[in-house]
Amino acid sequence: MISSCRNKENSNKTEAKSVIKPVIQTDYLSLIISFDTLSSARVKKIIYSEESLLSQNPDKESNPYYHYFKAKKYNYAKKRDSAVAEYEKMKGEKPNDEIEFLKTDAILTRKMASGSMVESALMSQIFTALEKAEQVHSRLTYRFYDLVAQAYFQNDNEKKSIEYSAIYFKNHPFKTHPAIKQRYFDISFLLAFRLYDFKKMAFYNTQARKLAQQVGDSMAIARTYDNEAQIYSKQLQTAKALSCSKIYFNYLKKINNLNDIAYNNLATAFYQDHQPDSAIKYFKEGNVLDKLSTPGKQKDIYYNGLRDAYKMKGDYKHALEAADSAYSIELRNYQAIEAVKVAEIHEKYETEKKDRNIAVLNGRNKLNETIIKQQRWTLFLAMFIFLGLVSFFYTFYRQQRLRAKNKLLKSENQRLNVEQKMLQAQLNPHFIFNAIANLQSLIASGYTEKSVCYLRSFSELLRSTLEQNRKDFIEIDEEIASLNNYLRLQQMRYADIFDYKIIVDDELNLNDTLIPPMLVQPFVENAIEHGFRNIAYKGLLAISFKIKDDLLAIEIDDNGSGLGAKPNENPKKQSLAQVILKERIDLLFTANRQQAEFTVKDKGGNRATGVTVKILIPIIND
């Protein structure tokens, strides 16, 4: 949905800087309008803060904004009926004032949240509200244009949707803000793509590129070439599509950010341009990268691409082999239980293979060190035996080659060690497949809203995990958003097993303070998977971010079963998070003589149960 794309946007570093802090905010309507330029985490924090302040006023029931912020809190808690009831309590001073328009917009948005087809009665209500807003020149008129655009989109009328999207953007109070402009260009490109309107696709992509160049976003600039490749591909201009795909691919390669999808897109462009050999090359490389990034969970698109490329080349033998592989992968994806076993076996095999490679490389290192020593003696003897420059330079050259090879082998050894640990630190395959199974169950049971919410949290968790793994540091609000998504999924998976709370020090600036990504999640997973399993009471997980002695203090506290040995559990897996955290702290902080440490304490005894993890790292500002 168009409006949901706006509301669920991830953290945006170009937030409106003119917005007054919520503690001293008096013009609530301007604050609410400015939400479009803020990240979802920032908006949520403001809503909770304002509702808390307004709830302390004795005349709060007569304040429409108290009911508005309270309804928003109900929305976050998935209490839809309670939210609508709070919106209904909003009363303006006259029939067509801004409060009434804000109330109407909120209720209509709630009615359209399912994403299904908008019936004529609801469509009539939207247009009636739009006409009233236009008559009095309401500041919220742009929102009703957005509702009309969204309604046409849900009714598969892309032509009208793109028309009202343009009107919405034109009337938006923050239309010059980069976040609003970029969102409008992205939505318009999507709608034009569905309309096969190549002229409009090119126009909006050009505008997006100009904006990206203006703000200096090189990644956004490269992404416009990917969009341009789609345009040429739809127009059957395969050579131009291939050229644009190469630009995007080479940029990702330059910044060391290549992914398997980029290989697939480039291979597809070669195939459409009737270059099967190049297509086969990149399909294979993409397939290799896919195997490394998601062992035991391959995609069949690469084998399907290889099948088509081999057919174009006339190599039907390999085409049949690729088709068989694609079919096998597709079959495994439908057999979820068997796929989990295959994934576990594959992971174990990869780990053992890495161990063997490490042992081989260690042996080669020792051998090369011995050879270097021997070459030194050979050089010494050669200088006295031959007394010739030819022999001296030849021996020196050989020595330099062996040193370079030894250095390369050491580097490869370190890389394999890191890969081995990353394999061990991957998300549990059981969690992925159980999440999919839960989603299937929700859909089959007819719980549309729960399944949409579940799918949104699941997709946001995967996307944030992929994006954050490419960074050394992220903002705290990004880490909290990922934790919320992960914990919500685990709560749906283990219903009524545990509650959680995330506490943030008021002195912390969530948008300016940085931490390493995925710093907290492994300990949260240990608390849920090991601490809360087989306990006779409801678990409670508390995560806090505070400032202590000019350091960032992070605490993960649970009331689970503690660190005592449990049947059928591997203690190596429980300590893996500590090993990796120590190495990350050493690499990022202590190696640079910065203070950083962590402790893991079992609370067993004195009627207290569970584990407390305390992490201290330097405060890093963006």
Coordinates of C-alpha atoms in Angstrom, one line a residue:
M1 CA 0.0 0.0 0.0
I2 CA 1.1 3.5 -0.7
S3 CA 0.5 5.0 2.7
S4 CA 2.0 2.0 4.5
C5 CA 5.2 2.5 2.5
R6 CA 5.3 6.0 4.0
N7 CA 4.5 5.0 7.5
K8 CA 6.9 2.0 7.7
E9 CA 9.9 3.7 6.2
N10 CA 13.2 2.8 8.0
S11 CA 15.4 5.3 9.7
N12 CA 16.0 8.4 7.6
K13 CA 19.0 10.5 8.3
T14 CA 17.4 13.5 6.5
E15 CA 14.7 14.0 9.1
A16 CA 13.0 17.4 9.3
K17 CA 15.3 19.5 11.6
S18 CA 12.8 22.2 12.2
V19 CA 10.5 19.9 14.3
I20 CA 10.5 21.0 17.9
K21 CA 11.3 18.4 20.5
P22 CA 8.1 16.7 21.8
V23 CA 8.8 17.8 25.4
I24 CA 8.1 21.4 24.6
Q25 CA 5.8 20.9 21.5
T26 CA 2.6 23.0 21.6
D27 CA 1.6 22.9 17.9
Y28 CA 0.6 19.2 17.8
L29 CA -0.8 19.4 14.3
S30 CA 2.5 20.6 12.9
L31 CA 4.2 17.8 14.8
I32 CA 1.9 15.2 13.4
I33 CA 2.3 16.5 9.8
S34 CA 6.1 16.3 10.3
F35 CA 5.9 12.5 11.1
D36 CA 6.2 11.9 7.3
T37 CA 9.8 13.1 7.4
L38 CA 10.8 11.0 10.5
S39 CA 11.8 7.4 11.0
S40 CA 9.2 5.0 12.4
A41 CA 11.2 4.5 15.5
R42 CA 11.4 8.3 16.1
V43 CA 7.7 8.7 15.5
K44 CA 6.9 5.9 18.0
K45 CA 9.0 7.4 20.6
I46 CA 7.3 10.8 20.2
I47 CA 3.9 9.3 20.4
Y48 CA 4.6 7.4 23.6
S49 CA 6.2 10.5 25.1
E50 CA 3.4 12.9 24.3
E51 CA 0.7 10.4 25.4
S52 CA 2.5 10.0 28.7
L53 CA 2.7 13.8 29.2
L54 CA -0.9 14.5 28.2
S55 CA -2.2 11.7 30.4
Q56 CA -1.0 13.6 33.5
N57 CA -3.4 16.5 32.7
P58 CA -6.6 16.5 34.7
D59 CA -8.6 17.7 31.6
K60 CA -7.1 15.1 29.3
E61 CA -10.4 13.6 28.2
S62 CA -11.3 17.0 26.6
N63 CA -8.0 17.1 24.7
P64 CA -8.4 15.5 21.3
Y65 CA -4.7 15.0 20.9
Y66 CA -4.6 12.9 24.0
H67 CA -7.1 10.5 22.3
Y68 CA -5.1 10.7 19.1
F69 CA -1.8 9.6 20.7
K70 CA -3.5 7.0 22.8
A71 CA -5.1 5.5 19.7
K72 CA -1.7 5.4 18.1
K73 CA -0.4 3.4 21.1
Y74 CA -3.3 1.0 20.7
N75 CA -2.2 0.6 17.0
Y76 CA 1.3 -0.3 18.1
A77 CA -0.2 -2.9 20.5
K78 CA -2.4 -4.3 17.7
K79 CA -5.6 -3.3 19.5
R80 CA -7.4 -2.1 16.4
D81 CA -10.9 -1.8 17.9
S82 CA -9.6 0.2 20.9
A83 CA -7.7 2.5 18.6
V84 CA -10.9 3.3 16.6
A85 CA -12.8 3.9 19.8
E86 CA -10.2 6.5 20.9
Y87 CA -10.3 8.2 17.5
E88 CA -14.1 8.5 17.8
K89 CA -13.6 10.4 21.1
M90 CA -11.7 13.2 19.3
K91 CA -14.0 16.3 19.1
G92 CA -13.2 19.5 17.3
E93 CA -14.6 23.0 18.1
K94 CA -16.6 23.0 14.9
P95 CA -17.7 20.5 12.2
N96 CA -14.9 21.1 9.6
D97 CA -11.9 22.1 11.7
E98 CA -8.5 20.4 11.6
I99 CA -9.3 18.1 14.5
E100 CA -12.3 16.6 12.7
F101 CA -10.2 16.1 9.5
L102 CA -7.4 14.5 11.5
K103 CA -10.0 12.1 13.1
T104 CA -11.6 11.3 9.7
D105 CA -8.2 10.6 8.1
A106 CA -7.2 8.3 11.0
I107 CA -10.5 6.3 10.9
L108 CA -10.5 6.0 7.0
T109 CA -6.8 4.8 7.1
R110 CA -7.7 2.2 9.7
K111 CA -10.6 0.9 7.5
M112 CA -8.2 0.6 4.5
A113 CA -5.4 -1.1 6.5
S114 CA -6.3 -4.6 5.3
G115 CA -5.1 -3.8 1.8
S116 CA -8.1 -5.5 0.2
M117 CA -10.3 -3.9 -2.5
V118 CA -12.0 -0.7 -1.5
E119 CA -15.7 -0.9 -1.9
S120 CA -17.9 1.9 -3.3
A121 CA -19.3 3.0 0.1
L122 CA -15.8 3.5 1.6
M123 CA -14.7 5.2 -1.6
S124 CA -17.6 7.6 -1.3
Q125 CA -16.6 8.5 2.3
I126 CA -13.0 9.3 1.2
F127 CA -14.1 11.6 -1.6
T128 CA -16.6 13.3 0.7
A129 CA -13.9 14.0 3.2
L130 CA -11.6 15.3 0.4
E131 CA -14.2 17.7 -0.9
K132 CA -14.7 19.2 2.6
A133 CA -11.0 19.5 3.2
E134 CA -10.6 21.3 -0.2
Q135 CA -13.4 23.7 0.6
V136 CA -11.8 25.0 3.8
H137 CA -8.2 24.7 2.5
S138 CA -7.3 22.3 5.3
R139 CA -3.6 21.7 6.1
L140 CA -4.5 18.0 6.0
T141 CA -5.9 18.0 2.4
Y142 CA -2.8 16.2 1.1
R143 CA -3.6 13.2 3.3
F144 CA -6.9 12.7 1.6
Y145 CA -5.2 12.8 -1.8
D146 CA -2.9 10.1 -0.5
L147 CA -6.0 8.0 0.6
V148 CA -7.5 8.3 -2.8
A149 CA -4.3 7.2 -4.5
Q150 CA -4.0 4.3 -2.1
A151 CA -7.7 3.3 -2.7
Y152 CA -7.1 3.3 -6.5
F153 CA -4.0 1.3 -6.0
Q154 CA -5.8 -1.4 -4.0
N155 CA -8.5 -1.5 -6.7
D156 CA -5.8 -2.1 -9.4
N157 CA -6.4 1.3 -11.0
E158 CA -2.8 2.3 -11.4
K159 CA -3.5 5.2 -13.8
K160 CA -5.7 7.0 -11.3
S161 CA -3.4 6.1 -8.4
I162 CA -0.4 7.7 -10.1
E163 CA -2.5 10.8 -10.9
Y164 CA -3.5 11.3 -7.3
S165 CA 0.0 10.5 -6.0
A166 CA 1.3 13.5 -8.0
I167 CA -1.5 15.7 -6.5
Y168 CA -0.6 14.4 -3.0
F169 CA 3.1 15.2 -3.5
K170 CA 2.3 18.7 -4.9
N171 CA 0.2 19.6 -1.8
H172 CA 2.5 18.0 0.8
P173 CA 3.8 20.7 3.3
F174 CA 7.2 19.0 3.2
K175 CA 7.4 18.3 -0.5
T176 CA 10.9 19.8 -0.7
H177 CA 12.2 17.4 1.9
P178 CA 14.4 14.7 0.4
A179 CA 12.6 11.9 2.2
I180 CA 9.2 13.0 0.8
K181 CA 10.6 13.5 -2.7
Q182 CA 12.5 10.2 -2.8
R183 CA 9.4 8.3 -1.5
Y184 CA 7.2 10.0 -4.2
F185 CA 9.6 9.1 -7.0
D186 CA 9.8 5.4 -5.8
I187 CA 6.0 5.1 -5.6
S188 CA 5.5 6.7 -9.0
F189 CA 8.2 4.5 -10.6
L190 CA 6.4 1.4 -9.2
L191 CA 3.0 2.5 -10.5
A192 CA 4.5 3.4 -13.9
F193 CA 6.1 0.0 -14.1
R194 CA 2.8 -1.7 -13.5
L195 CA 1.3 0.5 -16.2
Y196 CA 4.1 -0.3 -18.7
D197 CA 4.4 3.4 -19.1
F198 CA 8.1 3.6 -20.1
K199 CA 8.1 7.4 -20.5
K200 CA 6.9 8.0 -16.9
M201 CA 9.2 5.3 -15.6
A202 CA 12.1 7.1 -17.2
F203 CA 11.0 10.5 -16.0
Y204 CA 10.6 9.4 -12.3
N205 CA 13.9 7.5 -12.4
T206 CA 15.7 10.6 -13.8
Q207 CA 14.2 12.7 -11.0
A208 CA 15.3 10.1 -8.4
R209 CA 18.8 10.2 -9.9
K210 CA 19.0 14.0 -9.7
L211 CA 17.9 13.9 -6.1
A212 CA 20.4 11.3 -5.2
Q213 CA 23.2 13.3 -6.9
Q214 CA 22.0 16.4 -5.0
V215 CA 22.2 14.8 -1.6
G216 CA 25.3 12.7 -2.5
D217 CA 23.8 9.3 -2.1
S218 CA 26.0 7.1 -4.4
M219 CA 24.0 4.0 -3.6
A220 CA 20.8 5.6 -4.7
I221 CA 22.5 6.8 -7.9
A222 CA 23.6 3.3 -8.7
R223 CA 20.1 2.0 -7.9
T224 CA 18.7 4.2 -10.6
Y225 CA 20.8 2.3 -13.2
D226 CA 19.1 -0.9 -12.0
N227 CA 15.7 0.8 -12.5
E228 CA 16.9 2.0 -15.9
A229 CA 17.8 -1.6 -16.8
Q230 CA 14.2 -2.6 -16.0
I231 CA 12.9 0.0 -18.4
Y232 CA 15.1 -1.1 -21.3
S233 CA 14.3 -4.7 -20.6
K234 CA 10.5 -4.1 -20.8
Q235 CA 11.2 -2.2 -24.1
L236 CA 13.2 -5.2 -25.4
Q237 CA 16.2 -2.9 -25.7
T238 CA 18.4 -5.6 -24.4
A239 CA 21.8 -4.1 -25.2
K240 CA 21.0 -0.9 -23.2
A241 CA 19.5 -3.0 -20.4
L242 CA 22.7 -4.9 -20.2
S243 CA 24.8 -1.8 -20.1
C244 CA 22.8 -0.4 -17.2
S245 CA 23.0 -3.7 -15.3
K246 CA 26.7 -3.7 -15.7
I247 CA 27.0 -0.2 -14.2
Y248 CA 24.9 -1.2 -11.2
F249 CA 26.8 -4.5 -10.8
N250 CA 30.2 -2.8 -11.1
Y251 CA 29.3 -0.3 -8.4
L252 CA 28.3 -3.0 -6.0
K253 CA 31.5 -4.8 -6.8
K254 CA 33.5 -1.6 -6.2
I255 CA 32.0 -1.1 -2.7
N256 CA 32.3 -4.8 -1.9
N257 CA 28.6 -5.1 -1.6
L258 CA 27.7 -7.7 -4.2
N259 CA 24.9 -10.1 -3.6
D260 CA 23.5 -13.1 -5.4
I261 CA 20.5 -11.2 -6.7
A262 CA 22.9 -8.7 -8.5
Y263 CA 24.5 -11.7 -10.2
N264 CA 21.1 -13.0 -11.2
N265 CA 20.0 -9.7 -12.7
L266 CA 23.2 -9.3 -14.7
A267 CA 23.0 -12.9 -15.9
T268 CA 19.4 -12.3 -17.0
A269 CA 20.4 -9.2 -18.9
F270 CA 23.1 -11.2 -20.8
Y271 CA 20.5 -13.9 -21.5
Q272 CA 18.0 -11.4 -22.9
D273 CA 20.8 -10.0 -25.0
H274 CA 21.4 -13.4 -26.5
Q275 CA 24.8 -13.9 -24.8
P276 CA 24.3 -17.4 -23.2
D277 CA 28.0 -17.9 -22.3
S278 CA 28.1 -14.8 -20.2
A279 CA 24.7 -15.6 -18.7
I280 CA 25.9 -19.0 -17.7
K281 CA 29.0 -17.6 -16.1
Y282 CA 27.1 -15.1 -13.9
F283 CA 24.3 -17.6 -13.1
K284 CA 26.9 -20.0 -11.8
E285 CA 28.7 -17.3 -9.7
G286 CA 25.4 -16.1 -8.3
N287 CA 24.6 -19.7 -7.4
V288 CA 27.9 -20.1 -5.6
L289 CA 27.4 -16.9 -3.7
D290 CA 23.8 -18.0 -2.8
K291 CA 25.1 -21.3 -1.5
L292 CA 27.7 -19.4 0.7
S293 CA 25.2 -16.9 2.0
T294 CA 22.3 -19.3 2.7
P295 CA 23.7 -22.8 3.1
G296 CA 21.0 -25.5 2.9
K297 CA 18.4 -23.0 1.5
Q298 CA 19.2 -22.5 -2.2
K299 CA 17.1 -20.6 -4.7
D300 CA 16.0 -22.3 -7.9
I301 CA 16.2 -19.1 -10.0
Y302 CA 19.9 -19.7 -10.9
Y303 CA 19.3 -23.3 -12.2
N304 CA 16.2 -22.1 -14.1
G305 CA 18.4 -19.4 -15.6
L306 CA 21.1 -21.9 -16.5
R307 CA 18.4 -24.1 -18.0
D308 CA 17.2 -21.4 -20.4
A309 CA 20.8 -20.2 -21.2
Y310 CA 21.9 -23.8 -22.0
K311 CA 18.8 -24.2 -24.2
M312 CA 19.6 -21.0 -26.1
K313 CA 23.1 -22.3 -26.6
G314 CA 21.8 -25.7 -27.8
D315 CA 23.5 -27.6 -24.9
Y316 CA 20.4 -29.7 -24.0
K317 CA 22.4 -32.1 -21.8
H318 CA 23.4 -29.4 -19.3
A319 CA 20.0 -27.8 -19.7
L320 CA 18.4 -31.0 -18.5
E321 CA 20.8 -31.2 -15.6
A322 CA 20.0 -27.6 -14.5
A323 CA 16.3 -28.3 -14.8
D324 CA 16.7 -31.4 -12.6
S325 CA 18.6 -29.3 -10.0
A326 CA 15.9 -26.6 -10.1
Y327 CA 13.2 -29.2 -9.6
S328 CA 15.1 -30.8 -6.7
I329 CA 15.5 -27.4 -4.9
E330 CA 11.8 -26.6 -5.4
L331 CA 10.8 -29.9 -4.0
R332 CA 13.0 -29.4 -0.9
N333 CA 11.5 -26.0 -0.3
Y334 CA 8.1 -27.6 0.0
Q335 CA 9.4 -30.2 2.4
A336 CA 10.2 -28.0 5.3
I337 CA 11.0 -30.6 7.9
E338 CA 13.4 -32.5 5.6
A339 CA 14.9 -29.1 4.5
V340 CA 15.8 -28.4 8.2
K341 CA 17.7 -31.7 8.4
V342 CA 19.5 -31.0 5.1
A343 CA 20.4 -27.5 6.3
E344 CA 21.9 -28.9 9.5
I345 CA 23.9 -31.6 7.7
H346 CA 25.1 -29.0 5.2
E347 CA 26.2 -26.6 7.9
K348 CA 28.1 -29.4 9.7
Y349 CA 29.7 -30.4 6.5
E350 CA 30.8 -26.9 5.7
T351 CA 32.2 -26.4 9.2
E352 CA 34.2 -29.7 9.0
K353 CA 35.5 -28.7 5.6
K354 CA 36.6 -25.4 6.9
D355 CA 38.4 -27.2 9.8
R356 CA 40.2 -29.4 7.3
N357 CA 41.2 -26.5 5.2
I358 CA 42.5 -24.6 8.2
A359 CA 44.6 -27.6 9.2
V360 CA 46.0 -27.9 5.7
L361 CA 46.8 -24.2 5.6
N362 CA 48.5 -24.4 9.0
G363 CA 50.7 -27.2 7.6
R364 CA 51.5 -25.2 4.5
N365 CA 52.4 -22.2 6.7
K366 CA 54.9 -24.3 8.7
L367 CA 56.3 -25.8 5.5
N368 CA 56.7 -22.4 3.9
E369 CA 58.4 -21.0 7.0
T370 CA 60.9 -23.9 6.8
I371 CA 61.4 -23.2 3.1
I372 CA 62.1 -19.5 3.8
K373 CA 64.8 -20.5 6.4
Q374 CA 66.3 -22.9 3.9
Q375 CA 66.4 -20.3 1.2
R376 CA 68.2 -17.9 3.5
W377 CA 71.0 -20.4 4.1
T378 CA 71.0 -21.2 0.3
L379 CA 71.4 -17.5 -0.4
F380 CA 74.3 -17.2 2.1
L381 CA 76.1 -20.2 0.7
A382 CA 75.4 -19.1 -2.9
M383 CA 77.0 -15.8 -2.2
F384 CA 80.2 -17.5 -1.2
I385 CA 80.1 -20.3 -3.8
F386 CA 79.1 -18.6 -6.9
L387 CA 80.0 -15.0 -6.0
G388 CA 77.8 -13.9 -8.8
L389 CA 75.0 -11.3 -9.0
V390 CA 72.8 -13.6 -11.1
S391 CA 72.6 -16.2 -8.4
F392 CA 72.1 -13.5 -5.7
F393 CA 69.1 -11.8 -7.5
Y394 CA 67.5 -15.1 -8.4
T395 CA 67.6 -16.3 -4.7
F396 CA 66.3 -13.0 -3.5
Y397 CA 63.5 -13.1 -6.0
R398 CA 62.5 -16.6 -4.8
Q399 CA 62.6 -15.5 -1.2
Q400 CA 60.2 -12.6 -1.9
R401 CA 57.8 -14.8 -3.7
L402 CA 57.7 -17.3 -0.8
R403 CA 57.1 -14.5 1.7
A404 CA 54.2 -13.1 -0.3
K405 CA 52.8 -16.6 -0.6
N406 CA 53.2 -17.1 3.2
K407 CA 51.4 -13.8 3.8
L408 CA 48.6 -14.8 1.5
L409 CA 48.2 -18.1 3.2
K410 CA 48.0 -16.5 6.6
S411 CA 45.4 -14.1 5.4
E412 CA 43.4 -17.0 3.9
N413 CA 43.7 -18.8 7.3
Q414 CA 42.3 -15.8 9.1
R415 CA 39.4 -15.5 6.6
L416 CA 38.5 -19.2 7.0
N417 CA 38.5 -18.8 10.8
V418 CA 36.0 -15.9 10.5
E419 CA 33.8 -17.8 8.0
Q420 CA 33.7 -20.7 10.3
K421 CA 32.6 -18.6 13.2
M422 CA 30.0 -16.8 11.0
L423 CA 28.6 -20.2 10.0
Q424 CA 28.2 -21.1 13.6
A425 CA 26.6 -17.7 14.4
Q426 CA 24.0 -17.8 11.7
L427 CA 20.3 -17.6 12.7
N428 CA 19.0 -21.0 13.7
P429 CA 17.3 -22.6 10.7
H430 CA 14.6 -23.9 13.0
F431 CA 13.6 -20.3 13.7
I432 CA 13.3 -19.5 10.0
F433 CA 11.3 -22.6 9.1
N434 CA 9.1 -22.3 12.3
A435 CA 8.4 -18.7 11.4
I436 CA 7.2 -19.7 7.9
A437 CA 5.2 -22.5 9.4
N438 CA 3.5 -20.1 11.9
L439 CA 2.8 -17.7 9.0
Q440 CA 1.2 -20.6 7.0
S441 CA -0.9 -21.5 10.1
L442 CA -2.1 -17.9 10.5
I443 CA -3.1 -17.6 6.9
A444 CA -4.9 -21.0 6.9
S445 CA -6.8 -20.0 10.0
G446 CA -8.0 -16.8 8.4
Y447 CA -6.2 -14.4 10.7
T448 CA -5.5 -11.9 7.9
E449 CA -4.3 -9.0 10.1
K450 CA -2.1 -11.2 12.3
S451 CA -0.6 -12.8 9.3
V452 CA 0.1 -9.5 7.6
C453 CA 1.7 -8.2 10.8
Y454 CA 3.7 -11.4 11.2
L455 CA 4.9 -11.3 7.6
R456 CA 5.8 -7.6 7.9
S457 CA 7.8 -8.2 11.1
F458 CA 9.5 -11.3 9.5
S459 CA 10.4 -9.5 6.3
E460 CA 11.7 -6.4 8.2
L461 CA 13.8 -8.6 10.4
L462 CA 15.4 -10.4 7.4
R463 CA 15.9 -7.1 5.5
S464 CA 17.5 -5.3 8.5
T465 CA 19.7 -8.3 9.2
L466 CA 21.0 -8.3 5.6
E467 CA 21.5 -4.6 5.6
Q468 CA 23.1 -4.3 9.0
N469 CA 25.6 -7.1 8.3
R470 CA 27.2 -4.9 5.7
K471 CA 28.0 -2.2 8.3
D472 CA 30.4 -1.9 11.2
F473 CA 28.1 0.4 13.1
I474 CA 24.4 1.3 13.1
E475 CA 22.2 3.7 15.0
I476 CA 20.7 2.4 18.3
D477 CA 17.2 2.9 17.0
E478 CA 17.9 0.5 14.1
E479 CA 19.1 -2.1 16.6
I480 CA 16.0 -1.6 18.7
A481 CA 13.7 -1.9 15.7
S482 CA 15.4 -5.2 14.7
L483 CA 15.1 -6.5 18.3
N484 CA 11.4 -5.5 18.4
N485 CA 10.8 -7.4 15.1
Y486 CA 12.7 -10.5 16.4
L487 CA 11.0 -10.5 19.8
R488 CA 7.5 -10.1 18.3
L489 CA 8.1 -13.1 16.1
Q490 CA 9.3 -15.1 19.0
Q491 CA 6.3 -14.1 21.1
M492 CA 4.1 -15.3 18.3
R493 CA 6.1 -18.5 18.1
Y494 CA 6.1 -19.1 21.9
A495 CA 2.7 -17.7 22.8
D496 CA 2.3 -16.5 26.4
I497 CA 5.8 -17.9 27.3
F498 CA 7.5 -14.5 28.0
D499 CA 7.2 -10.7 28.0
Y500 CA 9.8 -8.2 27.2
K501 CA 10.6 -4.5 27.7
I502 CA 13.2 -2.3 26.1
I503 CA 14.4 0.7 28.3
V504 CA 16.3 3.6 26.8
D505 CA 18.0 6.3 28.8
D506 CA 16.5 9.7 28.1
E507 CA 20.0 11.2 27.7
L508 CA 20.7 8.9 24.7
N509 CA 20.2 10.2 21.2
L510 CA 19.0 7.2 19.3
N511 CA 19.7 8.7 15.9
D512 CA 23.2 10.0 16.7
T513 CA 24.6 7.1 18.9
L514 CA 26.1 4.1 17.1
I515 CA 26.7 0.5 18.1
P516 CA 28.0 -2.6 16.3
P517 CA 25.0 -4.4 14.6
M518 CA 23.6 -7.6 16.0
L519 CA 25.3 -6.9 19.3
V520 CA 22.4 -7.8 21.6
Q521 CA 20.4 -10.4 19.5
P522 CA 22.5 -13.5 20.3
F523 CA 22.0 -13.0 24.0
V524 CA 18.3 -12.4 23.5
E525 CA 18.1 -15.6 21.5
N526 CA 19.9 -17.5 24.3
A527 CA 17.5 -16.2 26.9
I528 CA 14.4 -17.3 24.9
E529 CA 15.7 -20.6 23.5
H530 CA 17.5 -21.8 26.6
G531 CA 16.4 -19.6 29.6
F532 CA 12.7 -19.7 29.1
R533 CA 12.4 -23.3 27.9
N534 CA 10.7 -25.7 30.4
I535 CA 10.1 -23.1 33.1
A536 CA 6.9 -23.2 35.1
Y537 CA 6.3 -19.4 35.1
K538 CA 6.2 -16.6 32.6
G539 CA 9.5 -15.3 31.5
L540 CA 10.5 -11.6 31.5
L541 CA 13.3 -10.2 29.4
A542 CA 14.5 -6.7 30.0
I543 CA 16.9 -4.9 27.7
S544 CA 18.3 -1.5 28.6
F545 CA 20.5 1.1 27.0
K546 CA 22.0 3.7 29.4
I547 CA 25.0 6.1 29.8
K548 CA 27.3 5.1 32.6
D549 CA 30.6 6.9 33.3
D550 CA 30.7 8.3 29.8
L551 CA 30.2 4.8 28.4
L552 CA 27.3 3.1 26.7
A553 CA 26.0 0.4 29.1
I554 CA 23.8 -2.3 27.6
E555 CA 22.1 -4.8 29.9
I556 CA 20.2 -8.0 29.0
D557 CA 18.4 -9.5 32.0
D558 CA 16.1 -12.5 32.1
N559 CA 14.4 -14.6 34.8
G560 CA 14.9 -17.9 33.0
S561 CA 16.5 -21.1 34.2
G562 CA 20.0 -19.7 34.3
L563 CA 23.4 -21.1 33.0
G564 CA 23.0 -24.5 34.6
A565 CA 23.6 -27.5 32.3
K566 CA 20.4 -28.7 30.5
P567 CA 19.7 -32.0 28.8
N568 CA 20.2 -32.2 25.1
E569 CA 21.9 -28.8 24.8
N570 CA 25.4 -28.2 23.5
P571 CA 27.3 -25.8 25.9
K572 CA 29.5 -24.7 22.9
K573 CA 26.4 -23.1 21.2
Q574 CA 25.5 -21.2 24.4
S575 CA 29.0 -19.8 24.7
L576 CA 29.5 -19.0 21.0
A577 CA 27.8 -15.6 21.5
Q578 CA 30.3 -14.7 24.2
V579 CA 33.3 -15.8 22.1
I580 CA 32.2 -13.8 19.1
L581 CA 31.4 -10.7 21.2
K582 CA 34.8 -10.8 22.8
E583 CA 36.5 -10.9 19.4
R584 CA 34.3 -8.0 18.1
I585 CA 35.1 -5.9 21.2
D586 CA 38.8 -6.6 20.8
L587 CA 38.8 -5.8 17.1
L588 CA 36.6 -2.6 17.3
F589 CA 37.7 -1.1 20.6
T590 CA 40.4 -2.6 22.9
A591 CA 42.8 -3.0 19.9
N592 CA 42.5 0.8 19.7
R593 CA 43.0 1.3 23.4
Q594 CA 39.4 2.1 24.1
Q595 CA 37.6 0.9 27.2
A596 CA 35.2 -1.9 26.5
E597 CA 34.1 -5.1 28.3
F598 CA 31.3 -7.4 29.1
T599 CA 30.2 -9.8 31.8
V600 CA 27.7 -12.7 31.9
K601 CA 26.4 -13.5 35.4
D602 CA 24.1 -16.3 36.5
K603 CA 21.7 -15.0 39.1
G604 CA 21.1 -18.4 40.7
G605 CA 20.6 -18.3 44.4
N606 CA 18.7 -16.1 46.9
R607 CA 15.4 -16.9 45.1
A608 CA 16.7 -15.2 42.0
T609 CA 16.9 -17.0 38.6
G610 CA 18.1 -16.2 35.2
V611 CA 21.1 -14.5 33.6
T612 CA 22.3 -10.9 33.4
V613 CA 24.6 -9.8 30.6
K614 CA 26.3 -6.4 30.9
I615 CA 28.1 -4.8 28.0
L616 CA 30.2 -1.6 28.2
I617 CA 31.4 0.1 25.0
P618 CA 32.5 3.6 24.1
I619 CA 29.9 6.1 23.1
I620 CA 30.2 6.7 19.3
N621 CA 28.3 9.5 17.7
D622 CA 27.3 9.7 14.1

